[in-house]
Short mmCIF file of C-alpha atoms in Angstrom, two decimals:
data_model
loop_
_atom_site.label_atom_id
_atom_site.label_comp_id
_atom_site.label_asym_id
_atom_site.label_seq_id
_atom_site.Cartn_x
_atom_site.Cartn_y
_atom_site.Cartn_z
CA MET T 155 38.16 -9.80 13.50
CA ARG T 156 36.51 -11.03 16.65
CA LYS T 157 36.47 -7.51 18.02
CA THR T 158 34.68 -6.25 14.89
CA LEU T 159 32.05 -8.95 15.33
CA VAL T 160 31.51 -7.98 18.94
CA TYR T 161 30.41 -4.55 17.73
CA ALA T 162 28.86 -5.50 14.39
CA VAL T 163 26.48 -8.18 15.63
CA PRO T 164 24.61 -5.99 18.14
CA VAL T 165 24.42 -3.16 15.58
CA VAL T 166 22.89 -5.50 12.98
CA VAL T 167 20.46 -6.94 15.54
CA VAL T 168 19.35 -3.51 16.73
CA TYR T 169 18.96 -2.31 13.13
CA GLY T 170 16.87 -5.38 12.33
CA ILE T 171 14.61 -4.74 15.30
CA LEU T 172 14.17 -1.10 14.27
CA VAL T 173 13.31 -2.07 10.67
CA GLY T 174 10.77 -4.56 12.02
CA GLY T 175 9.31 -1.91 14.31
CA LEU T 176 9.00 0.63 11.52
CA PHE T 177 7.36 -1.93 9.25
CA ALA T 178 4.90 -2.87 11.99
CA ALA T 179 4.07 0.86 12.34
CA MET T 180 3.45 1.10 8.58
CA LEU T 181 0.88 -1.69 8.87
CA GLN T 182 -1.15 0.34 11.40
CA PRO T 183 -4.15 2.43 10.35
CA PRO T 184 -3.00 5.74 8.76
CA ALA T 185 -3.87 7.99 11.72
CA LYS T 186 -1.95 5.76 14.13
CA PHE T 187 1.03 5.50 11.78
CA GLY T 188 0.99 9.29 11.42
CA ARG T 189 1.07 9.73 15.19
CA ILE T 190 4.02 7.36 15.47
CA MET T 191 5.91 9.10 12.64
CA SER T 192 5.31 12.54 14.14
CA ARG T 193 7.38 11.46 17.14
CA LEU T 194 10.27 10.01 15.14
CA PRO T 195 13.22 12.13 13.94
CA SER T 196 13.37 12.83 10.20
CA VAL T 197 16.62 10.85 10.03
CA THR T 198 14.29 7.80 9.97
CA PHE T 199 13.86 8.41 6.22
CA PHE T 200 17.57 8.15 5.54
CA LEU T 201 18.45 5.45 8.02
CA PHE T 202 15.95 2.92 6.67
CA PRO T 203 14.79 1.86 3.20
CA PHE T 204 11.56 3.80 3.75
CA GLU T 205 10.19 3.69 0.19
CA PRO T 206 10.38 -0.07 -0.51
CA MET T 207 9.10 -0.78 3.01
CA TRP T 208 6.18 1.61 2.51
CA LEU T 209 5.25 0.20 -0.90
CA MET T 210 5.24 -3.30 0.56
CA ALA T 211 3.31 -2.37 3.71
CA ARG T 212 0.69 -0.45 1.71
CA LYS T 213 0.33 -2.98 -1.10
CA GLY T 214 -3.29 -3.67 -0.16
CA ASN T 215 -5.39 -6.69 -1.05
CA LEU T 216 -6.91 -5.48 -4.32
CA LYS T 217 -5.27 -6.76 -7.48
CA VAL T 218 -5.70 -5.88 -11.12
CA GLY T 219 -8.57 -8.02 -12.40
CA ASP T 220 -10.39 -8.12 -9.03
CA MET T 221 -13.93 -6.78 -8.78
CA ALA T 222 -13.64 -3.24 -7.43
CA PRO T 223 -15.37 -2.97 -4.02
CA ASP T 224 -18.50 -0.88 -4.19
CA LEU T 225 -18.45 2.57 -2.62
CA ALA T 226 -21.44 4.77 -1.96
CA LEU T 227 -20.13 8.23 -1.12
CA LYS T 228 -21.54 11.72 -1.05
CA THR T 229 -20.10 14.43 -3.23
CA ALA T 230 -18.18 17.19 -1.42
CA ASP T 231 -21.04 19.64 -2.07
CA ARG T 232 -23.44 16.96 -0.76
CA SER T 233 -25.65 17.37 -3.82
CA ALA T 234 -25.57 13.69 -4.70
CA GLU T 235 -24.56 10.24 -3.60
CA VAL T 236 -22.45 8.30 -6.04
CA SER T 237 -22.36 4.53 -6.08
CA LEU T 238 -19.46 2.96 -7.95
CA SER T 239 -21.50 -0.11 -8.89
CA SER T 240 -23.88 2.14 -10.84
CA PHE T 241 -21.19 2.51 -13.52
CA ARG T 242 -20.84 -1.25 -14.02
CA GLY T 243 -21.54 -2.20 -17.61
CA ARG T 244 -21.71 1.47 -18.59
CA GLN T 245 -18.38 3.22 -18.31
CA PRO T 246 -14.95 2.98 -16.73
CA VAL T 247 -14.23 4.80 -13.48
CA ALA T 248 -11.08 6.70 -12.57
CA LEU T 249 -10.41 7.33 -8.87
CA VAL T 250 -7.89 9.71 -7.35
CA PHE T 251 -7.48 9.06 -3.62
CA GLY T 252 -5.91 11.86 -1.64
CA SER T 253 -6.16 14.73 0.81
CA HIS T 254 -5.05 18.34 1.11
CA THR T 255 -1.80 17.62 2.88
CA MET C 27 -2.83 18.12 -10.08
CA PRO C 28 -2.55 19.84 -13.48
CA ALA C 29 -1.82 16.45 -15.05
CA LEU C 30 -4.96 14.95 -13.47
CA ASN C 31 -7.11 17.94 -14.41
CA LYS C 32 -5.92 17.49 -17.98
CA LEU C 33 -6.80 13.78 -17.95
CA TYR C 34 -10.20 14.65 -16.57
CA GLN C 35 -10.85 17.15 -19.37
CA GLN C 36 -9.75 14.58 -21.89
CA TYR C 37 -11.87 11.69 -20.61
CA LYS C 38 -14.77 13.19 -18.69
CA GLU C 39 -17.32 12.28 -21.39
CA GLN C 40 -16.44 8.59 -21.35
CA VAL C 41 -15.07 7.97 -17.86
CA ALA C 42 -16.61 8.60 -14.44
CA PHE C 43 -13.77 10.60 -12.89
CA TYR C 44 -13.68 11.24 -9.13
CA VAL C 45 -11.37 12.49 -6.45
CA VAL C 46 -11.96 10.54 -3.24
CA TYR C 47 -11.15 12.82 -0.32
CA ILE C 48 -9.80 10.61 2.48
CA GLU C 49 -8.23 11.28 5.86
CA GLU C 50 -5.49 13.89 5.87
CA ALA C 51 -1.95 12.63 5.36
CA HIS C 52 -0.14 15.33 7.32
CA PRO C 53 -2.60 17.17 9.55
CA THR C 54 -1.52 19.73 12.13
CA ASP C 55 -2.61 17.30 14.88
CA GLY C 56 -0.73 14.36 13.37
CA TRP C 57 2.33 13.89 11.20
CA GLN C 58 2.97 17.52 10.36
CA MET C 59 5.44 18.17 7.51
CA PRO C 60 7.95 21.05 7.57
CA ASN C 61 7.25 22.00 3.93
CA ASN C 62 3.51 22.23 4.68
CA ILE C 63 4.27 24.61 7.56
CA LYS C 64 6.46 26.66 5.22
CA ASP C 65 3.68 26.79 2.60
CA HIS C 66 0.99 27.45 5.26
CA VAL C 67 -0.88 24.29 4.32
CA LEU C 68 -2.26 23.77 7.80
CA VAL C 69 -5.18 21.39 8.04
CA ALA C 70 -6.40 19.69 11.20
CA SER C 71 -7.89 16.19 10.98
CA PRO C 72 -11.64 16.50 10.46
CA HIS C 73 -13.43 14.65 13.28
CA THR C 74 -17.01 14.83 12.02
CA LEU C 75 -18.45 14.19 8.59
CA GLU C 76 -19.41 17.85 8.39
CA ASP C 77 -15.81 18.90 9.08
CA ARG C 78 -14.61 16.42 6.52
CA ASN C 79 -17.00 17.76 3.89
CA GLU C 80 -15.75 21.27 4.55
CA ALA C 81 -12.12 20.14 4.45
CA ALA C 82 -12.79 18.33 1.16
CA HIS C 83 -14.36 21.44 -0.30
CA ALA C 84 -11.45 23.64 0.86
CA CYS C 85 -8.99 21.11 -0.56
CA VAL C 86 -10.67 21.11 -3.99
CA VAL C 87 -10.75 24.90 -4.12
CA LYS C 88 -7.20 25.50 -2.84
CA LEU C 89 -5.60 22.87 -5.05
CA GLY C 90 -7.61 23.97 -8.08
CA ILE C 91 -9.11 20.54 -8.70
CA HIS C 92 -11.67 20.39 -11.51
CA ILE C 93 -12.51 16.73 -10.92
CA PRO C 94 -15.72 16.12 -8.93
CA ALA C 95 -14.93 15.10 -5.36
CA LEU C 96 -16.44 12.36 -3.21
CA VAL C 97 -15.90 12.34 0.54
CA ASP C 98 -14.96 9.19 2.44
CA ASP C 99 -17.13 8.36 5.45
CA MET C 100 -15.89 8.62 9.03
CA GLN C 101 -15.28 4.86 9.15
CA ASP C 102 -12.79 5.43 6.30
CA SER C 103 -14.55 2.72 4.28
CA ALA C 104 -13.11 3.86 0.96
CA GLU C 105 -9.59 4.25 2.33
CA ARG C 106 -9.68 0.78 3.84
CA ALA C 107 -11.28 -0.99 0.86
CA TYR C 108 -8.80 0.57 -1.58
CA THR C 109 -5.74 1.16 0.66
CA GLY C 110 -5.93 4.73 -0.62
CA TRP C 111 -3.91 6.61 2.01
CA PRO C 112 -2.03 8.90 1.63
CA ASP C 113 -2.76 8.97 -2.10
CA ARG C 114 -3.33 6.43 -4.85
CA LEU C 115 -4.80 6.11 -8.34
CA TYR C 116 -7.22 3.52 -9.72
CA VAL C 117 -8.90 2.79 -13.02
CA ILE C 118 -11.89 0.45 -13.03
CA ASP C 119 -13.05 -1.02 -16.34
CA ARG C 120 -16.62 -1.20 -17.66
CA SER C 121 -17.22 -4.61 -16.07
CA GLY C 122 -16.30 -3.21 -12.63
CA ARG C 123 -12.88 -4.83 -12.41
CA VAL C 124 -9.68 -3.11 -11.36
CA ALA C 125 -7.80 -2.27 -14.57
CA TYR C 126 -5.08 -0.17 -13.00
CA LYS C 127 -3.92 0.27 -9.42
CA SER C 128 -1.01 2.57 -8.70
CA LYS C 129 1.48 1.74 -5.99
CA ALA C 130 0.96 3.52 -2.69
CA GLY C 131 1.61 7.24 -2.72
CA PRO C 132 3.48 9.41 -2.52
CA PHE C 133 6.12 7.24 -4.21
CA GLY C 134 3.69 5.36 -6.44
CA PHE C 135 1.49 8.30 -7.49
CA HIS C 136 2.05 8.61 -11.27
CA PRO C 137 -0.74 10.20 -13.34
CA ASP C 138 1.09 9.22 -16.56
CA GLU C 139 0.52 5.55 -15.69
CA MET C 140 -3.17 6.31 -15.20
CA ALA C 141 -3.19 8.00 -18.60
CA GLN C 142 -1.85 4.84 -20.21
CA ALA C 143 -4.47 2.70 -18.47
CA LEU C 144 -7.25 5.03 -19.62
CA ALA C 145 -5.93 5.11 -23.18
CA LYS C 146 -6.20 1.30 -23.28
CA LEU C 147 -9.84 1.39 -22.19
CA VAL C 148 -11.16 4.33 -24.18
CA PRO C 149 -10.18 6.20 -27.29
CA PRO C 150 -9.75 9.84 -26.25
CA ALA C 151 -12.68 12.06 -27.19
CA ASN C 152 -10.52 15.14 -27.64
CA PRO C 153 -7.30 13.73 -29.03
CA VAL C 154 -4.39 16.09 -28.79
CA LYS C 155 -3.54 17.05 -32.35
CA GLN C 156 -0.09 16.01 -33.29
CA THR C 157 2.00 17.94 -35.74
CA HIS C 158 4.52 16.03 -37.75
#
């Protein structure tokens, strides 16, 4: 029993530190997090509860019912600038955030 | 993407529908993914707004997106304000309030949830005919 503890306690402590480290990385800006992940082995996904940690880390501050922050962005063809606030009182807006990869 | 294109077709008359092109999730100079290498989806992080515009355009064409695309600025204002990276869905109601916010992608990216949120806000203009 005592012998098991001698091995189990350090393993649990090290695992806890690694979970904390991964979570801290998830809280970094995307580019920095990406750079960190690119150096970690893919076993990271299986060793840690990646999905729940990610959903928690990337929860964000906006909640349903909050005023949506205004955005003024150019269209990809640069033909126009679109301001989200211009739709207020007129029509709903649907946004799909994403990239190619 | 087909699911989102379909939603766009269904709601484009009543809803301002936009793709917001943000920083790349798995660029060649960052967190490269083996399946992207296999599929030859090789995109470097755009470092200027011009590059980002071009990357956004290429993305829209290659992925066959019909939804109009907006491009985030180089300060990543949109990404930061909406915690949009790597992908995420939002619906904003007529009063400018968040009506639906998906969980963070890729795990939380569910167009069917967005469809439900849109259906609550607007009756579909081109309802899919149901046969009984």
